[in-house]
PDB file of C-alpha atoms and ligand atoms in Angstrom:
ATOM      1  CA  MET A  72      88.397  -8.367  79.582  1.00  0.00           C
ATOM      2  CA  ASN A  73      86.705  -5.617  77.533  1.00  0.00           C
ATOM      3  CA  VAL A  74      84.006  -6.719  75.101  1.00  0.00           C
ATOM      4  CA  VAL A  75      82.333  -5.232  72.017  1.00  0.00           C
ATOM      5  CA  LEU A  76      78.873  -6.640  71.314  1.00  0.00           C
ATOM      6  CA  PHE A  77      76.830  -6.318  68.131  1.00  0.00           C
ATOM      7  CA  GLY A  78      73.160  -7.353  68.205  1.00  0.00           C
ATOM      8  CA  ALA A  79      72.537  -6.801  71.934  1.00  0.00           C
ATOM      9  CA  THR A  80      68.817  -6.239  71.293  1.00  0.00           C
ATOM     10  CA  GLY A  81      68.415  -9.671  69.653  1.00  0.00           C
ATOM     11  CA  MET A  82      67.886 -13.077  71.190  1.00  0.00           C
ATOM     12  CA  VAL A  83      71.494 -14.271  71.054  1.00  0.00           C
ATOM     13  CA  GLY A  84      72.889 -10.831  71.864  1.00  0.00           C
ATOM     14  CA  GLN A  85      70.667 -10.465  74.940  1.00  0.00           C
ATOM     15  CA  GLY A  86      72.050 -13.780  76.155  1.00  0.00           C
ATOM     16  CA  VAL A  87      75.649 -12.690  75.560  1.00  0.00           C
ATOM     17  CA  LEU A  88      75.009  -9.344  77.260  1.00  0.00           C
ATOM     18  CA  ARG A  89      73.490 -10.993  80.314  1.00  0.00           C
ATOM     19  CA  GLU A  90      76.416 -13.402  80.677  1.00  0.00           C
ATOM     20  CA  CYS A  91      79.009 -10.634  80.160  1.00  0.00           C
ATOM     21  CA  LEU A  92      77.418  -8.357  82.751  1.00  0.00           C
ATOM     22  CA  GLN A  93      77.363 -11.209  85.280  1.00  0.00           C
ATOM     23  CA  ASP A  94      80.927 -12.356  84.561  1.00  0.00           C
ATOM     24  CA  PRO A  95      83.515 -10.809  86.903  1.00  0.00           C
ATOM     25  CA  SER A  96      86.257 -11.262  84.287  1.00  0.00           C
ATOM     26  CA  VAL A  97      84.427  -8.824  81.961  1.00  0.00           C
ATOM     27  CA  GLU A  98      85.223  -5.236  82.904  1.00  0.00           C
ATOM     28  CA  ARG A  99      83.500  -3.275  80.136  1.00  0.00           C
ATOM     29  CA  VAL A 100      80.908  -3.977  77.449  1.00  0.00           C
ATOM     30  CA  LEU A 101      80.362  -1.686  74.467  1.00  0.00           C
ATOM     31  CA  ALA A 102      77.055  -2.579  72.789  1.00  0.00           C
ATOM     32  CA  ILE A 103      76.745  -1.239  69.250  1.00  0.00           C
ATOM     33  CA  GLY A 104      73.340  -1.228  67.558  1.00  0.00           C
ATOM     34  CA  ARG A 105      70.831   0.782  65.583  1.00  0.00           C
ATOM     35  CA  SER A 106      68.772   1.077  68.756  1.00  0.00           C
ATOM     36  CA  ALA A 107      69.724   0.813  72.423  1.00  0.00           C
ATOM     37  CA  ALA A 108      69.119  -2.375  74.380  1.00  0.00           C
ATOM     38  CA  GLY A 109      67.966  -0.022  77.128  1.00  0.00           C
ATOM     39  CA  GLN A 110      69.711  -1.718  80.033  1.00  0.00           C
ATOM     40  CA  ARG A 111      71.533   0.177  82.758  1.00  0.00           C
ATOM     41  CA  HIS A 112      74.691  -1.295  84.233  1.00  0.00           C
ATOM     42  CA  ASP A 113      78.004   0.147  85.403  1.00  0.00           C
ATOM     43  CA  LYS A 114      79.926  -2.020  82.929  1.00  0.00           C
ATOM     44  CA  LEU A 115      77.712  -1.237  79.928  1.00  0.00           C
ATOM     45  CA  ARG A 116      78.021   1.537  77.375  1.00  0.00           C
ATOM     46  CA  GLU A 117      75.639   1.618  74.435  1.00  0.00           C
ATOM     47  CA  LEU A 118      76.480   3.210  71.124  1.00  0.00           C
ATOM     48  CA  VAL A 119      73.653   3.797  68.646  1.00  0.00           C
ATOM     49  CA  VAL A 120      74.934   4.086  65.092  1.00  0.00           C
ATOM     50  CA  ARG A 121      73.213   4.774  61.797  1.00  0.00           C
ATOM     51  CA  ASP A 122      75.769   3.572  59.274  1.00  0.00           C
ATOM     52  CA  PHE A 123      76.651  -0.111  59.518  1.00  0.00           C
ATOM     53  CA  ALA A 124      78.565  -0.055  56.231  1.00  0.00           C
ATOM     54  CA  ASP A 125      81.357   2.172  57.506  1.00  0.00           C
ATOM     55  CA  PHE A 126      82.498   2.451  61.105  1.00  0.00           C
ATOM     56  CA  SER A 127      85.227   5.046  60.484  1.00  0.00           C
ATOM     57  CA  SER A 128      83.200   7.798  62.186  1.00  0.00           C
ATOM     58  CA  ILE A 129      83.217   5.867  65.509  1.00  0.00           C
ATOM     59  CA  GLU A 130      86.801   4.562  65.334  1.00  0.00           C
ATOM     60  CA  ARG A 131      87.770   6.531  68.423  1.00  0.00           C
ATOM     61  CA  ASP A 132      85.258   4.448  70.403  1.00  0.00           C
ATOM     62  CA  LEU A 133      86.481   1.084  69.153  1.00  0.00           C
ATOM     63  CA  SER A 134      89.976   0.636  70.568  1.00  0.00           C
ATOM     64  CA  GLY A 135      90.948  -1.029  73.832  1.00  0.00           C
ATOM     65  CA  TYR A 136      88.856  -4.176  73.432  1.00  0.00           C
ATOM     66  CA  ASP A 137      89.827  -7.840  73.812  1.00  0.00           C
ATOM     67  CA  ALA A 138      86.828  -9.621  72.330  1.00  0.00           C
ATOM     68  CA  CYS A 139      83.921  -9.011  69.990  1.00  0.00           C
ATOM     69  CA  PHE A 140      80.709 -11.052  70.002  1.00  0.00           C
ATOM     70  CA  PHE A 141      79.054 -10.478  66.642  1.00  0.00           C
ATOM     71  CA  CYS A 142      75.409 -11.520  67.218  1.00  0.00           C
ATOM     72  CA  LEU A 143      73.805  -9.162  64.701  1.00  0.00           C
ATOM     73  CA  GLY A 144      71.924 -11.118  62.055  1.00  0.00           C
ATOM     74  CA  ILE A 145      68.639 -11.812  60.336  1.00  0.00           C
ATOM     75  CA  THR A 146      66.621 -14.692  59.055  1.00  0.00           C
ATOM     76  CA  SER A 147      66.965 -15.198  55.303  1.00  0.00           C
ATOM     77  CA  ALA A 148      63.258 -16.057  54.914  1.00  0.00           C
ATOM     78  CA  GLY A 149      61.800 -14.013  52.066  1.00  0.00           C
ATOM     79  CA  MET A 150      65.039 -12.168  51.365  1.00  0.00           C
ATOM     80  CA  SER A 151      67.041 -11.880  48.166  1.00  0.00           C
ATOM     81  CA  GLU A 152      70.658 -13.049  48.309  1.00  0.00           C
ATOM     82  CA  ALA A 153      71.869  -9.463  47.809  1.00  0.00           C
ATOM     83  CA  ASP A 154      69.824  -8.140  50.735  1.00  0.00           C
ATOM     84  CA  TYR A 155      70.736 -11.039  53.019  1.00  0.00           C
ATOM     85  CA  ARG A 156      74.391 -10.636  52.102  1.00  0.00           C
ATOM     86  CA  ARG A 157      74.277  -6.883  52.819  1.00  0.00           C
ATOM     87  CA  VAL A 158      73.392  -7.599  56.447  1.00  0.00           C
ATOM     88  CA  THR A 159      75.176 -10.906  57.035  1.00  0.00           C
ATOM     89  CA  TYR A 160      78.444 -10.382  55.159  1.00  0.00           C
ATOM     90  CA  ASP A 161      78.833  -6.652  54.591  1.00  0.00           C
ATOM     91  CA  ILE A 162      78.051  -5.497  58.135  1.00  0.00           C
ATOM     92  CA  ALA A 163      80.137  -8.239  59.762  1.00  0.00           C
ATOM     93  CA  MET A 164      83.116  -7.459  57.535  1.00  0.00           C
ATOM     94  CA  ALA A 165      82.847  -3.684  57.991  1.00  0.00           C
ATOM     95  CA  ALA A 166      82.798  -4.152  61.766  1.00  0.00           C
ATOM     96  CA  ALA A 167      85.587  -6.754  61.774  1.00  0.00           C
ATOM     97  CA  ARG A 168      87.904  -4.695  59.534  1.00  0.00           C
ATOM     98  CA  ALA A 169      87.472  -1.626  61.734  1.00  0.00           C
ATOM     99  CA  LEU A 170      88.060  -3.635  64.913  1.00  0.00           C
ATOM    100  CA  VAL A 171      91.100  -5.625  63.746  1.00  0.00           C
ATOM    101  CA  LYS A 172      92.877  -2.456  62.673  1.00  0.00           C
ATOM    102  CA  LEU A 173      92.468  -0.961  66.154  1.00  0.00           C
ATOM    103  CA  ASN A 174      92.666  -4.168  68.244  1.00  0.00           C
ATOM    104  CA  PRO A 175      95.009  -6.732  66.629  1.00  0.00           C
ATOM    105  CA  GLY A 176      95.020  -8.710  69.904  1.00  0.00           C
ATOM    106  CA  MET A 177      91.254  -9.180  69.733  1.00  0.00           C
ATOM    107  CA  THR A 178      89.325 -12.453  69.575  1.00  0.00           C
ATOM    108  CA  PHE A 179      86.306 -12.226  67.249  1.00  0.00           C
ATOM    109  CA  ILE A 180      83.300 -14.508  67.751  1.00  0.00           C
ATOM    110  CA  PHE A 181      80.845 -14.738  64.869  1.00  0.00           C
ATOM    111  CA  VAL A 182      77.387 -16.233  65.394  1.00  0.00           C
ATOM    112  CA  SER A 183      76.740 -18.250  62.258  1.00  0.00           C
ATOM    113  CA  GLY A 184      74.331 -21.183  62.038  1.00  0.00           C
ATOM    114  CA  ALA A 185      74.332 -24.983  61.921  1.00  0.00           C
ATOM    115  CA  GLY A 186      74.706 -26.059  58.296  1.00  0.00           C
ATOM    116  CA  ALA A 187      76.710 -23.026  57.153  1.00  0.00           C
ATOM    117  CA  ASP A 188      78.474 -23.862  53.904  1.00  0.00           C
ATOM    118  CA  SER A 189      82.252 -23.410  54.072  1.00  0.00           C
ATOM    119  CA  SER A 190      82.560 -24.365  50.380  1.00  0.00           C
ATOM    120  CA  GLU A 191      80.556 -21.200  49.506  1.00  0.00           C
ATOM    121  CA  LYS A 192      79.164 -23.148  46.542  1.00  0.00           C
ATOM    122  CA  GLY A 193      76.146 -25.014  47.872  1.00  0.00           C
ATOM    123  CA  ARG A 194      72.537 -24.563  46.824  1.00  0.00           C
ATOM    124  CA  VAL A 195      71.238 -23.100  50.054  1.00  0.00           C
ATOM    125  CA  MET A 196      71.519 -19.320  49.900  1.00  0.00           C
ATOM    126  CA  TRP A 197      71.751 -18.498  53.631  1.00  0.00           C
ATOM    127  CA  ALA A 198      74.290 -21.287  54.227  1.00  0.00           C
ATOM    128  CA  ARG A 199      76.487 -20.061  51.355  1.00  0.00           C
ATOM    129  CA  VAL A 200      76.441 -16.459  52.602  1.00  0.00           C
ATOM    130  CA  LYS A 201      77.177 -17.496  56.199  1.00  0.00           C
ATOM    131  CA  GLY A 202      80.018 -19.686  54.893  1.00  0.00           C
ATOM    132  CA  GLN A 203      81.471 -16.801  52.848  1.00  0.00           C
ATOM    133  CA  THR A 204      81.300 -14.582  55.907  1.00  0.00           C
ATOM    134  CA  GLU A 205      82.974 -17.181  58.133  1.00  0.00           C
ATOM    135  CA  ASN A 206      85.797 -17.687  55.625  1.00  0.00           C
ATOM    136  CA  ALA A 207      86.407 -13.964  55.157  1.00  0.00           C
ATOM    137  CA  LEU A 208      86.480 -13.391  58.925  1.00  0.00           C
ATOM    138  CA  LEU A 209      88.850 -16.318  59.472  1.00  0.00           C
ATOM    139  CA  ALA A 210      91.268 -14.692  56.996  1.00  0.00           C
ATOM    140  CA  LEU A 211      91.539 -11.458  59.007  1.00  0.00           C
ATOM    141  CA  PRO A 212      94.579 -11.005  61.283  1.00  0.00           C
ATOM    142  CA  PHE A 213      92.768 -11.177  64.632  1.00  0.00           C
ATOM    143  CA  LYS A 214      94.447 -12.983  67.519  1.00  0.00           C
ATOM    144  CA  GLY A 215      91.633 -15.512  67.142  1.00  0.00           C
ATOM    145  CA  VAL A 216      88.388 -15.974  65.226  1.00  0.00           C
ATOM    146  CA  TYR A 217      85.743 -18.402  66.480  1.00  0.00           C
ATOM    147  CA  VAL A 218      82.655 -19.347  64.520  1.00  0.00           C
ATOM    148  CA  PHE A 219      79.633 -20.417  66.557  1.00  0.00           C
ATOM    149  CA  ARG A 220      77.215 -22.547  64.548  1.00  0.00           C
ATOM    150  CA  PRO A 221      74.150 -23.039  66.722  1.00  0.00           C
ATOM    151  CA  ALA A 222      71.087 -24.996  65.637  1.00  0.00           C
ATOM    152  CA  ALA A 223      68.352 -24.487  68.252  1.00  0.00           C
ATOM    153  CA  ILE A 224      68.889 -22.006  71.062  1.00  0.00           C
ATOM    154  CA  GLN A 225      66.504 -22.047  74.012  1.00  0.00           C
ATOM    155  CA  PRO A 226      65.828 -18.496  75.214  1.00  0.00           C
ATOM    156  CA  LEU A 227      65.996 -18.268  79.029  1.00  0.00           C
ATOM    157  CA  HIS A 228      65.397 -15.488  81.577  1.00  0.00           C
ATOM    158  CA  GLY A 229      62.642 -13.812  79.548  1.00  0.00           C
ATOM    159  CA  ILE A 230      64.868 -13.283  76.508  1.00  0.00           C
ATOM    160  CA  ARG A 231      62.959 -12.923  73.243  1.00  0.00           C
ATOM    161  CA  SER A 232      63.823 -12.874  69.557  1.00  0.00           C
ATOM    162  CA  LYS A 233      63.227  -9.768  67.434  1.00  0.00           C
ATOM    163  CA  THR A 234      61.475 -12.058  64.963  1.00  0.00           C
ATOM    164  CA  ALA A 235      57.807 -12.682  65.821  1.00  0.00           C
ATOM    165  CA  TRP A 236      57.511 -16.108  64.195  1.00  0.00           C
ATOM    166  CA  ILE A 237      60.586 -17.364  66.028  1.00  0.00           C
ATOM    167  CA  ASN A 238      59.011 -16.360  69.365  1.00  0.00           C
ATOM    168  CA  ALA A 239      55.826 -18.160  68.350  1.00  0.00           C
ATOM    169  CA  ALA A 240      57.780 -21.264  67.362  1.00  0.00           C
ATOM    170  CA  TYR A 241      59.709 -21.279  70.649  1.00  0.00           C
ATOM    171  CA  ALA A 242      56.477 -20.918  72.626  1.00  0.00           C
ATOM    172  CA  VAL A 243      55.182 -24.081  70.949  1.00  0.00           C
ATOM    173  CA  VAL A 244      58.338 -26.217  71.097  1.00  0.00           C
ATOM    174  CA  GLY A 245      59.693 -24.802  74.401  1.00  0.00           C
ATOM    175  CA  PRO A 246      58.251 -27.580  76.593  1.00  0.00           C
ATOM    176  CA  LEU A 247      59.933 -30.168  74.353  1.00  0.00           C
ATOM    177  CA  TYR A 248      63.455 -28.800  74.871  1.00  0.00           C
ATOM    178  CA  PRO A 249      64.444 -31.420  77.468  1.00  0.00           C
ATOM    179  CA  VAL A 250      63.461 -34.117  74.953  1.00  0.00           C
ATOM    180  CA  PHE A 251      65.384 -32.470  72.071  1.00  0.00           C
ATOM    181  CA  LYS A 252      68.363 -31.955  74.359  1.00  0.00           C
ATOM    182  CA  ALA A 253      68.360 -35.630  75.355  1.00  0.00           C
ATOM    183  CA  LEU A 254      67.991 -36.832  71.748  1.00  0.00           C
ATOM    184  CA  PHE A 255      70.242 -34.290  69.971  1.00  0.00           C
ATOM    185  CA  PRO A 256      72.617 -32.843  72.575  1.00  0.00           C
ATOM    186  CA  LYS A 257      74.932 -31.295  69.967  1.00  0.00           C
ATOM    187  CA  TYR A 258      72.104 -29.318  68.351  1.00  0.00           C
ATOM    188  CA  VAL A 259      70.423 -27.705  71.344  1.00  0.00           C
ATOM    189  CA  THR A 260      71.888 -24.975  73.514  1.00  0.00           C
ATOM    190  CA  THR A 261      70.600 -22.073  75.594  1.00  0.00           C
ATOM    191  CA  THR A 262      71.140 -18.322  75.797  1.00  0.00           C
ATOM    192  CA  GLU A 263      73.114 -19.003  79.012  1.00  0.00           C
ATOM    193  CA  MET A 264      75.764 -20.904  77.035  1.00  0.00           C
ATOM    194  CA  VAL A 265      76.610 -18.148  74.533  1.00  0.00           C
ATOM    195  CA  GLY A 266      78.611 -15.900  76.865  1.00  0.00           C
ATOM    196  CA  PRO A 267      82.335 -15.589  77.535  1.00  0.00           C
ATOM    197  CA  ARG A 268      82.647 -18.792  79.666  1.00  0.00           C
TER     198      ARG A 268
HETATM  199  N1  NAP B 144      67.935 -17.649  67.561  1.00  0.00           N
HETATM  200  C1  NAP B 144      68.357 -18.837  67.144  1.00  0.00           C
HETATM  201  O1  NAP B 144      67.817 -19.900  67.555  1.00  0.00           O
HETATM  202  C2  NAP B 144      69.511 -18.939  66.177  1.00  0.00           C
HETATM  203  C3  NAP B 144      69.915 -20.217  65.734  1.00  0.00           C
HETATM  204  C4  NAP B 144      70.987 -20.301  64.841  1.00  0.00           C
HETATM  205  C5  NAP B 144      71.645 -19.164  64.415  1.00  0.00           C
HETATM  206  N2  NAP B 144      71.237 -17.946  64.866  1.00  0.00           N
HETATM  207  C6  NAP B 144      71.971 -16.757  64.370  1.00  0.00           C
HETATM  208  O2  NAP B 144      72.230 -15.880  65.451  1.00  0.00           O
HETATM  209  C7  NAP B 144      72.247 -14.524  64.969  1.00  0.00           C
HETATM  210  C8  NAP B 144      71.338 -13.688  65.882  1.00  0.00           C
HETATM  211  O3  NAP B 144      70.059 -14.255  65.849  1.00  0.00           O
HETATM  212  P1  NAP B 144      68.929 -13.785  66.877  1.00  0.00           P
HETATM  213  O4  NAP B 144      68.032 -14.948  67.055  1.00  0.00           O
HETATM  214  O5  NAP B 144      69.547 -13.142  68.055  1.00  0.00           O
HETATM  215  O6  NAP B 144      68.190 -12.679  65.989  1.00  0.00           O
HETATM  216  P2  NAP B 144      67.174 -11.536  66.441  1.00  0.00           P
HETATM  217  O7  NAP B 144      66.551 -11.821  67.760  1.00  0.00           O
HETATM  218  O8  NAP B 144      66.287 -11.320  65.254  1.00  0.00           O
HETATM  219  O9  NAP B 144      68.138 -10.249  66.630  1.00  0.00           O
HETATM  220  C9  NAP B 144      68.829  -9.743  65.538  1.00  0.00           C
HETATM  221  C10 NAP B 144      69.798  -8.660  65.986  1.00  0.00           C
HETATM  222  O10 NAP B 144      70.475  -8.152  64.819  1.00  0.00           O
HETATM  223  C11 NAP B 144      70.188  -6.752  64.684  1.00  0.00           C
HETATM  224  N3  NAP B 144      70.024  -6.420  63.266  1.00  0.00           N
HETATM  225  C12 NAP B 144      69.328  -7.120  62.350  1.00  0.00           C
HETATM  226  N4  NAP B 144      69.402  -6.503  61.139  1.00  0.00           N
HETATM  227  C13 NAP B 144      70.159  -5.392  61.329  1.00  0.00           C
HETATM  228  C14 NAP B 144      70.606  -4.341  60.461  1.00  0.00           C
HETATM  229  N5  NAP B 144      70.265  -4.306  59.159  1.00  0.00           N
HETATM  230  N6  NAP B 144      71.370  -3.370  60.970  1.00  0.00           N
HETATM  231  C15 NAP B 144      71.700  -3.370  62.280  1.00  0.00           C
HETATM  232  N7  NAP B 144      71.316  -4.324  63.157  1.00  0.00           N
HETATM  233  C16 NAP B 144      70.553  -5.334  62.676  1.00  0.00           C
HETATM  234  C17 NAP B 144      68.893  -6.522  65.470  1.00  0.00           C
HETATM  235  O11 NAP B 144      68.843  -5.151  65.814  1.00  0.00           O
HETATM  236  P3  NAP B 144      67.446  -4.347  65.978  1.00  0.00           P
HETATM  237  O12 NAP B 144      67.025  -4.552  67.416  1.00  0.00           O
HETATM  238  O13 NAP B 144      67.810  -2.939  65.688  1.00  0.00           O
HETATM  239  O14 NAP B 144      66.477  -4.936  64.993  1.00  0.00           O
HETATM  240  C18 NAP B 144      69.103  -7.474  66.649  1.00  0.00           C
HETATM  241  O15 NAP B 144      69.969  -6.891  67.597  1.00  0.00           O
HETATM  242  C19 NAP B 144      71.764 -14.561  63.514  1.00  0.00           C
HETATM  243  O16 NAP B 144      72.873 -14.436  62.659  1.00  0.00           O
HETATM  244  C20 NAP B 144      71.142 -15.956  63.374  1.00  0.00           C
HETATM  245  O17 NAP B 144      71.318 -16.474  62.079  1.00  0.00           O
HETATM  246  C21 NAP B 144      70.184 -17.796  65.727  1.00  0.00           C
END
């Protein structure tokens, strides 16, 4: 299986990258980001791009893939709806449209969030925008589209978020994970569980 990965420098993306590189069924990983994750591995190729609104200039690099893990994303805290939408919806759709055209047999996995609003009409801005993005992706003619709606993700193996306050929060609540996991098993996962298996 050949995999395209967006967001490999982030917490979820680092988890996906680790699992893909360890998985014998994954032959190649193309990590696309605005900076390199900086890892060296025979299976890994990193592509640093500047324009996340239009992937036409790198189309030649995007064919021959079976799956895409779209882990690029931001927290909505302090953001306007337009700015949050530009990253969450616009980048995901630009990437997905480019990929589906070149790889109609692809499975696309979108990392959303627990509480995303499929009605697109709720009061919570981030949930509405994630819901709009999920719905638009599900309408594209991929072989399959899967939406992953995590709540809490425990970072393992030294993986860290790009967002400082999230790292601080995990440092505080980290020791309580076994308790959360026992009480709310559906709402707690780990960066080991986000890969291809
Ligand atoms: N972590 C959690 O517990 C959790 C829980 C529920 C849902 N999620 C969802 O999972 C997704 C990933 O979260 P995360 O925790 O991995 O976030 P993160 O650690 O902050 O990483 C974000 C990733 O997105 C990239 N990115 C952000 N804005 C970008 C932009 N404008 N252009 C290009 N790349 C951009 C970052 O690249 P740079 O390195 O270049 O900044 C990084 O690779 C998000 O959609 C989030 O809502 C996360």
